[in-house]
Amino acid sequence: MNELREDGFLGGRLRITQPLRGYRSGADAVMLAASCPAQPDESVLELGCGAGVASLCLGWRVPRLRLTGLERQEDYAELARRNAARNGISLHVLTGDLGAMPAELRRESFDHVIANPPYFIAGTKAGDAGRNLSRQEDTPLVGWIDAALRRLRPGGIITLIQRADRLDAVLSTLQGRAGAIAILPVAARQGREAGRIILTARKAARTPLRLLAPFIMHDGAQHWLDGEDFSSQASAVLREGASMVEYFAKES
């Protein structure tokens, strides 16, 4: 692994060491954590945890979680362990592949599984091997979702963030296996197409799908000034550690 750098997340509430030029977690990991409806004392598994950003953001927001991370790259897994220790959050990190999980993990089931599967099916390789494995699909998307469902207890909840143009693949994999699906489109600005979706689904449920109002990341029609122009709701999530769970709540 190349040179490392310490980054602040949640307005500096978490200090996370990441590769300077390898795969680096950012806003997607924070929003994934903010969208997971875990409650204190529940168990959460993150598939492909990288340096631990999503799990640690979730652990900062929700106390007493039993957090487990699975990461195929040992150097990233070790970073996740170090980051957890530094921030005083308990995170059990295992090294292994989705298709050949450690026996310890195969014996467990979880209340929640969260994941940010690689966004790209194919394309030009980056110069960093860790970045390639994290951003370009090696295990197919169906394999990520299948692994998540296998590790969920009956009634457990999967939370995913993914590119909007891969929603059809996500839904086809969940069909007949999970319900109560809620889809939150994430758009850069008001009136723009969603580039991301955050999805929650409950294993073995049959409740109909809900398509939610979009979550807007930035104010204004375009970026005019230097510096950040996050919307108030995006700033609350990214800088203050606010929950996004209420965006998935069913209207009464």
PDB file of C-alpha atoms in Angstrom:
ATOM      1  CA  MET A   1       0.000   0.000   0.000  1.00  0.00           C
ATOM      2  CA  ASN A   2       1.261   3.477  -0.848  1.00  0.00           C
ATOM      3  CA  GLU A   3       1.525   6.531   1.395  1.00  0.00           C
ATOM      4  CA  LEU A   4      -1.280   7.002   3.918  1.00  0.00           C
ATOM      5  CA  ARG A   5      -3.205  10.100   4.956  1.00  0.00           C
ATOM      6  CA  GLU A   6      -5.472  10.860   7.882  1.00  0.00           C
ATOM      7  CA  ASP A   7      -8.899  12.242   6.970  1.00  0.00           C
ATOM      8  CA  GLY A   8     -11.643  13.707   9.108  1.00  0.00           C
ATOM      9  CA  PHE A   9     -15.197  12.389   8.766  1.00  0.00           C
ATOM     10  CA  LEU A  10     -18.400  13.704  10.337  1.00  0.00           C
ATOM     11  CA  GLY A  11     -16.882  17.123  10.826  1.00  0.00           C
ATOM     12  CA  GLY A  12     -13.725  15.676  12.363  1.00  0.00           C
ATOM     13  CA  ARG A  13     -15.558  13.501  14.872  1.00  0.00           C
ATOM     14  CA  LEU A  14     -13.864  10.480  13.307  1.00  0.00           C
ATOM     15  CA  ARG A  15     -10.213  10.379  12.252  1.00  0.00           C
ATOM     16  CA  ILE A  16      -9.673   7.808   9.514  1.00  0.00           C
ATOM     17  CA  THR A  17      -6.399   6.744   7.911  1.00  0.00           C
ATOM     18  CA  GLN A  18      -6.711   5.917   4.211  1.00  0.00           C
ATOM     19  CA  PRO A  19      -4.320   5.444   1.284  1.00  0.00           C
ATOM     20  CA  LEU A  20      -3.310   8.736  -0.261  1.00  0.00           C
ATOM     21  CA  ARG A  21      -3.770   7.475  -3.824  1.00  0.00           C
ATOM     22  CA  GLY A  22      -5.554   4.128  -3.491  1.00  0.00           C
ATOM     23  CA  TYR A  23      -9.254   3.531  -2.949  1.00  0.00           C
ATOM     24  CA  ARG A  24     -10.579   6.240  -0.633  1.00  0.00           C
ATOM     25  CA  SER A  25     -14.022   6.241   0.943  1.00  0.00           C
ATOM     26  CA  GLY A  26     -16.027   9.448   0.871  1.00  0.00           C
ATOM     27  CA  ALA A  27     -19.613  10.674   0.916  1.00  0.00           C
ATOM     28  CA  ASP A  28     -21.114   7.389  -0.313  1.00  0.00           C
ATOM     29  CA  ALA A  29     -19.798   5.489   2.713  1.00  0.00           C
ATOM     30  CA  VAL A  30     -21.126   8.147   5.093  1.00  0.00           C
ATOM     31  CA  MET A  31     -24.584   8.110   3.486  1.00  0.00           C
ATOM     32  CA  LEU A  32     -24.668   4.308   3.505  1.00  0.00           C
ATOM     33  CA  ALA A  33     -24.049   4.351   7.251  1.00  0.00           C
ATOM     34  CA  ALA A  34     -26.601   7.116   7.786  1.00  0.00           C
ATOM     35  CA  SER A  35     -29.277   5.081   5.973  1.00  0.00           C
ATOM     36  CA  CYS A  36     -28.900   1.861   7.957  1.00  0.00           C
ATOM     37  CA  PRO A  37     -31.783   1.588  10.472  1.00  0.00           C
ATOM     38  CA  ALA A  38     -29.774  -0.335  13.064  1.00  0.00           C
ATOM     39  CA  GLN A  39     -30.722   0.017  16.724  1.00  0.00           C
ATOM     40  CA  PRO A  40     -28.510  -0.310  19.822  1.00  0.00           C
ATOM     41  CA  ASP A  41     -27.416  -3.893  20.600  1.00  0.00           C
ATOM     42  CA  GLU A  42     -28.139  -5.142  17.060  1.00  0.00           C
ATOM     43  CA  SER A  43     -25.576  -6.836  14.824  1.00  0.00           C
ATOM     44  CA  VAL A  44     -24.311  -5.333  11.567  1.00  0.00           C
ATOM     45  CA  LEU A  45     -22.097  -6.851   8.875  1.00  0.00           C
ATOM     46  CA  GLU A  46     -20.401  -4.674   6.265  1.00  0.00           C
ATOM     47  CA  LEU A  47     -19.334  -6.466   3.097  1.00  0.00           C
ATOM     48  CA  GLY A  48     -16.206  -4.943   1.569  1.00  0.00           C
ATOM     49  CA  CYS A  49     -15.511  -2.658   4.514  1.00  0.00           C
ATOM     50  CA  GLY A  50     -12.286  -1.139   3.152  1.00  0.00           C
ATOM     51  CA  ALA A  51     -10.682   1.093   5.775  1.00  0.00           C
ATOM     52  CA  GLY A  52     -13.849   0.901   7.882  1.00  0.00           C
ATOM     53  CA  VAL A  53     -15.445   4.278   7.142  1.00  0.00           C
ATOM     54  CA  ALA A  54     -19.093   3.181   6.809  1.00  0.00           C
ATOM     55  CA  SER A  55     -19.003   0.845   9.811  1.00  0.00           C
ATOM     56  CA  LEU A  56     -17.296   3.440  11.991  1.00  0.00           C
ATOM     57  CA  CYS A  57     -19.723   6.204  10.976  1.00  0.00           C
ATOM     58  CA  LEU A  58     -22.581   3.871  11.887  1.00  0.00           C
ATOM     59  CA  GLY A  59     -20.912   2.910  15.159  1.00  0.00           C
ATOM     60  CA  TRP A  60     -20.434   6.569  16.028  1.00  0.00           C
ATOM     61  CA  ARG A  61     -24.146   7.293  15.474  1.00  0.00           C
ATOM     62  CA  VAL A  62     -25.655   4.185  17.094  1.00  0.00           C
ATOM     63  CA  PRO A  63     -24.213   2.940  20.404  1.00  0.00           C
ATOM     64  CA  ARG A  64     -23.566  -0.673  21.417  1.00  0.00           C
ATOM     65  CA  LEU A  65     -23.713  -2.152  17.933  1.00  0.00           C
ATOM     66  CA  ARG A  66     -21.988  -5.456  17.256  1.00  0.00           C
ATOM     67  CA  LEU A  67     -20.083  -4.454  14.124  1.00  0.00           C
ATOM     68  CA  THR A  68     -18.326  -6.899  11.807  1.00  0.00           C
ATOM     69  CA  GLY A  69     -16.502  -6.096   8.581  1.00  0.00           C
ATOM     70  CA  LEU A  70     -15.412  -8.391   5.764  1.00  0.00           C
ATOM     71  CA  GLU A  71     -12.579  -7.164   3.535  1.00  0.00           C
ATOM     72  CA  ARG A  72     -10.674  -9.169   0.928  1.00  0.00           C
ATOM     73  CA  GLN A  73      -7.533  -6.989   0.965  1.00  0.00           C
ATOM     74  CA  GLU A  74      -5.508  -7.550   4.113  1.00  0.00           C
ATOM     75  CA  ASP A  75      -3.864  -4.117   4.066  1.00  0.00           C
ATOM     76  CA  TYR A  76      -7.267  -2.414   4.027  1.00  0.00           C
ATOM     77  CA  ALA A  77      -8.558  -4.812   6.695  1.00  0.00           C
ATOM     78  CA  GLU A  78      -5.638  -3.868   8.923  1.00  0.00           C
ATOM     79  CA  LEU A  79      -6.358  -0.178   8.344  1.00  0.00           C
ATOM     80  CA  ALA A  80      -9.968  -0.771   9.407  1.00  0.00           C
ATOM     81  CA  ARG A  81      -8.798  -2.427  12.629  1.00  0.00           C
ATOM     82  CA  ARG A  82      -6.435   0.446  13.376  1.00  0.00           C
ATOM     83  CA  ASN A  83      -9.076   3.064  12.579  1.00  0.00           C
ATOM     84  CA  ALA A  84     -11.584   1.353  14.860  1.00  0.00           C
ATOM     85  CA  ALA A  85      -9.098   1.234  17.722  1.00  0.00           C
ATOM     86  CA  ARG A  86      -8.118   4.866  17.262  1.00  0.00           C
ATOM     87  CA  ASN A  87     -11.746   6.031  17.327  1.00  0.00           C
ATOM     88  CA  GLY A  88     -12.745   3.825  20.249  1.00  0.00           C
ATOM     89  CA  ILE A  89     -15.365   1.877  18.286  1.00  0.00           C
ATOM     90  CA  SER A  90     -15.560  -1.907  18.443  1.00  0.00           C
ATOM     91  CA  LEU A  91     -15.299  -3.387  14.927  1.00  0.00           C
ATOM     92  CA  HIS A  92     -14.387  -7.017  14.286  1.00  0.00           C
ATOM     93  CA  VAL A  93     -12.707  -7.194  10.863  1.00  0.00           C
ATOM     94  CA  LEU A  94     -12.230 -10.470   8.999  1.00  0.00           C
ATOM     95  CA  THR A  95     -10.213 -10.984   5.844  1.00  0.00           C
ATOM     96  CA  GLY A  96     -11.923 -13.042   3.186  1.00  0.00           C
ATOM     97  CA  ASP A  97     -13.804 -13.148  -0.084  1.00  0.00           C
ATOM     98  CA  LEU A  98     -17.551 -12.976  -0.639  1.00  0.00           C
ATOM     99  CA  GLY A  99     -17.487 -16.326  -2.381  1.00  0.00           C
ATOM    100  CA  ALA A 100     -15.392 -18.010   0.300  1.00  0.00           C
ATOM    101  CA  MET A 101     -16.228 -16.347   3.587  1.00  0.00           C
ATOM    102  CA  PRO A 102     -14.341 -17.343   6.733  1.00  0.00           C
ATOM    103  CA  ALA A 103     -16.026 -20.196   8.598  1.00  0.00           C
ATOM    104  CA  GLU A 104     -16.540 -17.898  11.583  1.00  0.00           C
ATOM    105  CA  LEU A 105     -18.702 -15.636   9.438  1.00  0.00           C
ATOM    106  CA  ARG A 106     -20.636 -18.442   7.760  1.00  0.00           C
ATOM    107  CA  ARG A 107     -21.840 -19.578  11.188  1.00  0.00           C
ATOM    108  CA  GLU A 108     -23.389 -16.194  11.989  1.00  0.00           C
ATOM    109  CA  SER A 109     -26.490 -14.301  10.942  1.00  0.00           C
ATOM    110  CA  PHE A 110     -26.971 -10.565  11.325  1.00  0.00           C
ATOM    111  CA  ASP A 111     -29.743  -8.053  11.902  1.00  0.00           C
ATOM    112  CA  HIS A 112     -28.305  -5.807   9.188  1.00  0.00           C
ATOM    113  CA  VAL A 113     -25.942  -6.093   6.239  1.00  0.00           C
ATOM    114  CA  ILE A 114     -24.598  -2.957   4.556  1.00  0.00           C
ATOM    115  CA  ALA A 115     -22.563  -2.740   1.356  1.00  0.00           C
ATOM    116  CA  ASN A 116     -21.226  -0.355  -1.255  1.00  0.00           C
ATOM    117  CA  PRO A 117     -20.488  -2.789  -4.120  1.00  0.00           C
ATOM    118  CA  PRO A 118     -18.075  -1.695  -6.876  1.00  0.00           C
ATOM    119  CA  TYR A 119     -19.755   0.646  -9.342  1.00  0.00           C
ATOM    120  CA  PHE A 120     -17.997  -0.287 -12.568  1.00  0.00           C
ATOM    121  CA  ILE A 121     -18.323  -3.519 -14.531  1.00  0.00           C
ATOM    122  CA  ALA A 122     -15.339  -2.939 -16.798  1.00  0.00           C
ATOM    123  CA  GLY A 123     -13.081  -0.167 -17.997  1.00  0.00           C
ATOM    124  CA  THR A 124      -9.580   1.216 -17.897  1.00  0.00           C
ATOM    125  CA  LYS A 125      -7.624  -0.079 -14.953  1.00  0.00           C
ATOM    126  CA  ALA A 126      -6.385   2.399 -12.379  1.00  0.00           C
ATOM    127  CA  GLY A 127      -2.722   2.394 -11.420  1.00  0.00           C
ATOM    128  CA  ASP A 128      -3.484   1.190  -7.897  1.00  0.00           C
ATOM    129  CA  ALA A 129      -4.520  -2.444  -7.399  1.00  0.00           C
ATOM    130  CA  GLY A 130      -6.554  -1.658  -4.286  1.00  0.00           C
ATOM    131  CA  ARG A 131      -8.524   0.982  -6.157  1.00  0.00           C
ATOM    132  CA  ASN A 132      -9.221  -1.468  -8.989  1.00  0.00           C
ATOM    133  CA  LEU A 133     -10.590  -4.121  -6.631  1.00  0.00           C
ATOM    134  CA  SER A 134     -12.759  -1.616  -4.783  1.00  0.00           C
ATOM    135  CA  ARG A 135     -14.193   0.246  -7.787  1.00  0.00           C
ATOM    136  CA  GLN A 136     -14.370  -2.353 -10.560  1.00  0.00           C
ATOM    137  CA  GLU A 137     -16.585  -5.387 -10.300  1.00  0.00           C
ATOM    138  CA  ASP A 138     -14.796  -8.690  -9.789  1.00  0.00           C
ATOM    139  CA  THR A 139     -17.565 -10.506  -7.944  1.00  0.00           C
ATOM    140  CA  PRO A 140     -20.797  -9.736  -9.880  1.00  0.00           C
ATOM    141  CA  LEU A 141     -23.371  -7.506  -8.209  1.00  0.00           C
ATOM    142  CA  VAL A 142     -25.667 -10.518  -7.838  1.00  0.00           C
ATOM    143  CA  GLY A 143     -22.918 -12.163  -5.771  1.00  0.00           C
ATOM    144  CA  TRP A 144     -22.803  -9.221  -3.357  1.00  0.00           C
ATOM    145  CA  ILE A 145     -26.554  -9.262  -2.836  1.00  0.00           C
ATOM    146  CA  ASP A 146     -26.672 -13.043  -2.546  1.00  0.00           C
ATOM    147  CA  ALA A 147     -23.923 -12.965   0.094  1.00  0.00           C
ATOM    148  CA  ALA A 148     -25.768 -10.248   2.010  1.00  0.00           C
ATOM    149  CA  LEU A 149     -29.055 -12.154   2.023  1.00  0.00           C
ATOM    150  CA  ARG A 150     -27.362 -15.355   3.155  1.00  0.00           C
ATOM    151  CA  ARG A 151     -25.876 -13.595   6.168  1.00  0.00           C
ATOM    152  CA  LEU A 152     -29.118 -11.870   7.184  1.00  0.00           C
ATOM    153  CA  ARG A 153     -31.424 -13.401   9.755  1.00  0.00           C
ATOM    154  CA  PRO A 154     -35.083 -13.776   8.656  1.00  0.00           C
ATOM    155  CA  GLY A 155     -36.539 -10.281   8.702  1.00  0.00           C
ATOM    156  CA  GLY A 156     -33.089  -8.694   8.661  1.00  0.00           C
ATOM    157  CA  ILE A 157     -32.426  -5.584   6.575  1.00  0.00           C
ATOM    158  CA  ILE A 158     -29.979  -5.034   3.735  1.00  0.00           C
ATOM    159  CA  THR A 159     -28.843  -1.475   2.971  1.00  0.00           C
ATOM    160  CA  LEU A 160     -27.009  -0.777  -0.298  1.00  0.00           C
ATOM    161  CA  ILE A 161     -25.708   2.247  -2.168  1.00  0.00           C
ATOM    162  CA  GLN A 162     -25.201   1.831  -5.896  1.00  0.00           C
ATOM    163  CA  ARG A 163     -25.291   3.622  -9.234  1.00  0.00           C
ATOM    164  CA  ALA A 164     -28.828   4.435 -10.337  1.00  0.00           C
ATOM    165  CA  ASP A 165     -28.360   2.723 -13.700  1.00  0.00           C
ATOM    166  CA  ARG A 166     -27.808  -0.601 -11.919  1.00  0.00           C
ATOM    167  CA  LEU A 167     -31.095  -0.524 -10.042  1.00  0.00           C
ATOM    168  CA  ASP A 168     -32.624  -3.099 -12.392  1.00  0.00           C
ATOM    169  CA  ALA A 169     -29.886  -5.601 -11.523  1.00  0.00           C
ATOM    170  CA  VAL A 170     -30.390  -4.990  -7.802  1.00  0.00           C
ATOM    171  CA  LEU A 171     -34.162  -5.444  -7.994  1.00  0.00           C
ATOM    172  CA  SER A 172     -33.989  -8.584 -10.130  1.00  0.00           C
ATOM    173  CA  THR A 173     -31.644 -10.183  -7.587  1.00  0.00           C
ATOM    174  CA  LEU A 174     -33.903  -9.273  -4.662  1.00  0.00           C
ATOM    175  CA  GLN A 175     -37.073 -10.515  -6.366  1.00  0.00           C
ATOM    176  CA  GLY A 176     -38.769 -13.229  -4.333  1.00  0.00           C
ATOM    177  CA  ARG A 177     -36.121 -13.060  -1.613  1.00  0.00           C
ATOM    178  CA  ALA A 178     -36.710  -9.663   0.010  1.00  0.00           C
ATOM    179  CA  GLY A 179     -39.490  -7.108   0.187  1.00  0.00           C
ATOM    180  CA  ALA A 180     -40.415  -3.835   1.867  1.00  0.00           C
ATOM    181  CA  ILE A 181     -37.956  -2.341  -0.624  1.00  0.00           C
ATOM    182  CA  ALA A 182     -37.452   1.412  -0.291  1.00  0.00           C
ATOM    183  CA  ILE A 183     -35.429   3.278  -2.911  1.00  0.00           C
ATOM    184  CA  LEU A 184     -33.987   6.719  -2.188  1.00  0.00           C
ATOM    185  CA  PRO A 185     -32.670   8.423  -5.355  1.00  0.00           C
ATOM    186  CA  VAL A 186     -29.670  10.678  -4.715  1.00  0.00           C
ATOM    187  CA  ALA A 187     -29.330  13.622  -7.112  1.00  0.00           C
ATOM    188  CA  ALA A 188     -26.541  16.173  -7.283  1.00  0.00           C
ATOM    189  CA  ARG A 189     -28.978  19.090  -7.640  1.00  0.00           C
ATOM    190  CA  GLN A 190     -32.686  19.816  -7.830  1.00  0.00           C
ATOM    191  CA  GLY A 191     -34.017  18.836 -11.251  1.00  0.00           C
ATOM    192  CA  ARG A 192     -31.040  16.606 -12.090  1.00  0.00           C
ATOM    193  CA  GLU A 193     -31.260  12.887 -12.716  1.00  0.00           C
ATOM    194  CA  ALA A 194     -30.267  10.694  -9.791  1.00  0.00           C
ATOM    195  CA  GLY A 195     -26.766   9.308 -10.123  1.00  0.00           C
ATOM    196  CA  ARG A 196     -26.979   7.083  -7.050  1.00  0.00           C
ATOM    197  CA  ILE A 197     -29.646   5.141  -5.215  1.00  0.00           C
ATOM    198  CA  ILE A 198     -29.708   4.000  -1.616  1.00  0.00           C
ATOM    199  CA  LEU A 199     -31.894   0.954  -1.108  1.00  0.00           C
ATOM    200  CA  THR A 200     -33.155  -0.882   1.942  1.00  0.00           C
ATOM    201  CA  ALA A 201     -34.975  -4.219   1.840  1.00  0.00           C
ATOM    202  CA  ARG A 202     -36.172  -6.730   4.423  1.00  0.00           C
ATOM    203  CA  LYS A 203     -35.356 -10.408   3.953  1.00  0.00           C
ATOM    204  CA  ALA A 204     -38.408 -12.593   3.220  1.00  0.00           C
ATOM    205  CA  ALA A 205     -40.841  -9.648   3.437  1.00  0.00           C
ATOM    206  CA  ARG A 206     -43.673  -9.196   0.928  1.00  0.00           C
ATOM    207  CA  THR A 207     -44.519  -5.524   1.473  1.00  0.00           C
ATOM    208  CA  PRO A 208     -44.699  -3.520  -1.796  1.00  0.00           C
ATOM    209  CA  LEU A 209     -41.807  -1.431  -3.088  1.00  0.00           C
ATOM    210  CA  ARG A 210     -41.695   2.317  -2.391  1.00  0.00           C
ATOM    211  CA  LEU A 211     -39.895   4.913  -4.536  1.00  0.00           C
ATOM    212  CA  LEU A 212     -39.031   7.892  -2.344  1.00  0.00           C
ATOM    213  CA  ALA A 213     -38.546  11.583  -3.053  1.00  0.00           C
ATOM    214  CA  PRO A 214     -34.944  12.328  -4.080  1.00  0.00           C
ATOM    215  CA  PHE A 215     -32.233  13.366  -1.658  1.00  0.00           C
ATOM    216  CA  ILE A 216     -30.542  16.500  -3.027  1.00  0.00           C
ATOM    217  CA  MET A 217     -26.821  16.870  -2.381  1.00  0.00           C
ATOM    218  CA  HIS A 218     -26.149  20.493  -3.421  1.00  0.00           C
ATOM    219  CA  ASP A 219     -27.969  23.828  -3.433  1.00  0.00           C
ATOM    220  CA  GLY A 220     -28.580  25.809  -6.609  1.00  0.00           C
ATOM    221  CA  ALA A 221     -28.690  24.908 -10.274  1.00  0.00           C
ATOM    222  CA  GLN A 222     -24.904  24.740 -10.560  1.00  0.00           C
ATOM    223  CA  HIS A 223     -21.716  25.337  -8.599  1.00  0.00           C
ATOM    224  CA  TRP A 224     -20.867  29.040  -8.689  1.00  0.00           C
ATOM    225  CA  LEU A 225     -18.373  29.701  -5.896  1.00  0.00           C
ATOM    226  CA  ASP A 226     -15.268  28.081  -4.491  1.00  0.00           C
ATOM    227  CA  GLY A 227     -15.902  25.862  -1.489  1.00  0.00           C
ATOM    228  CA  GLU A 228     -18.751  23.573  -0.544  1.00  0.00           C
ATOM    229  CA  ASP A 229     -22.358  24.144  -1.542  1.00  0.00           C
ATOM    230  CA  PHE A 230     -23.937  21.140   0.145  1.00  0.00           C
ATOM    231  CA  SER A 231     -27.647  21.324   0.826  1.00  0.00           C
ATOM    232  CA  SER A 232     -28.598  21.648   4.482  1.00  0.00           C
ATOM    233  CA  GLN A 233     -29.695  18.006   4.650  1.00  0.00           C
ATOM    234  CA  ALA A 234     -26.503  16.738   2.998  1.00  0.00           C
ATOM    235  CA  SER A 235     -24.350  18.890   5.268  1.00  0.00           C
ATOM    236  CA  ALA A 236     -26.151  17.535   8.341  1.00  0.00           C
ATOM    237  CA  VAL A 237     -25.359  13.969   7.258  1.00  0.00           C
ATOM    238  CA  LEU A 238     -21.791  14.487   6.068  1.00  0.00           C
ATOM    239  CA  ARG A 239     -20.614  17.017   8.652  1.00  0.00           C
ATOM    240  CA  GLU A 240     -22.795  16.354  11.702  1.00  0.00           C
ATOM    241  CA  GLY A 241     -23.400  12.606  11.447  1.00  0.00           C
ATOM    242  CA  ALA A 242     -27.178  13.003  11.110  1.00  0.00           C
ATOM    243  CA  SER A 243     -29.310   9.969  10.331  1.00  0.00           C
ATOM    244  CA  MET A 244     -31.014   9.456   6.968  1.00  0.00           C
ATOM    245  CA  VAL A 245     -33.311   6.750   8.330  1.00  0.00           C
ATOM    246  CA  GLU A 246     -36.249   9.155   8.489  1.00  0.00           C
ATOM    247  CA  TYR A 247     -36.120   9.546   4.702  1.00  0.00           C
ATOM    248  CA  PHE A 248     -37.067   5.860   4.455  1.00  0.00           C
ATOM    249  CA  ALA A 249     -39.892   6.051   7.006  1.00  0.00           C
ATOM    250  CA  LYS A 250     -43.337   5.201   5.681  1.00  0.00           C
ATOM    251  CA  GLU A 251     -45.713   8.148   5.674  1.00  0.00           C
ATOM    252  CA  SER A 252     -48.732   7.713   7.932  1.00  0.00           C
TER     253      SER A 252
END
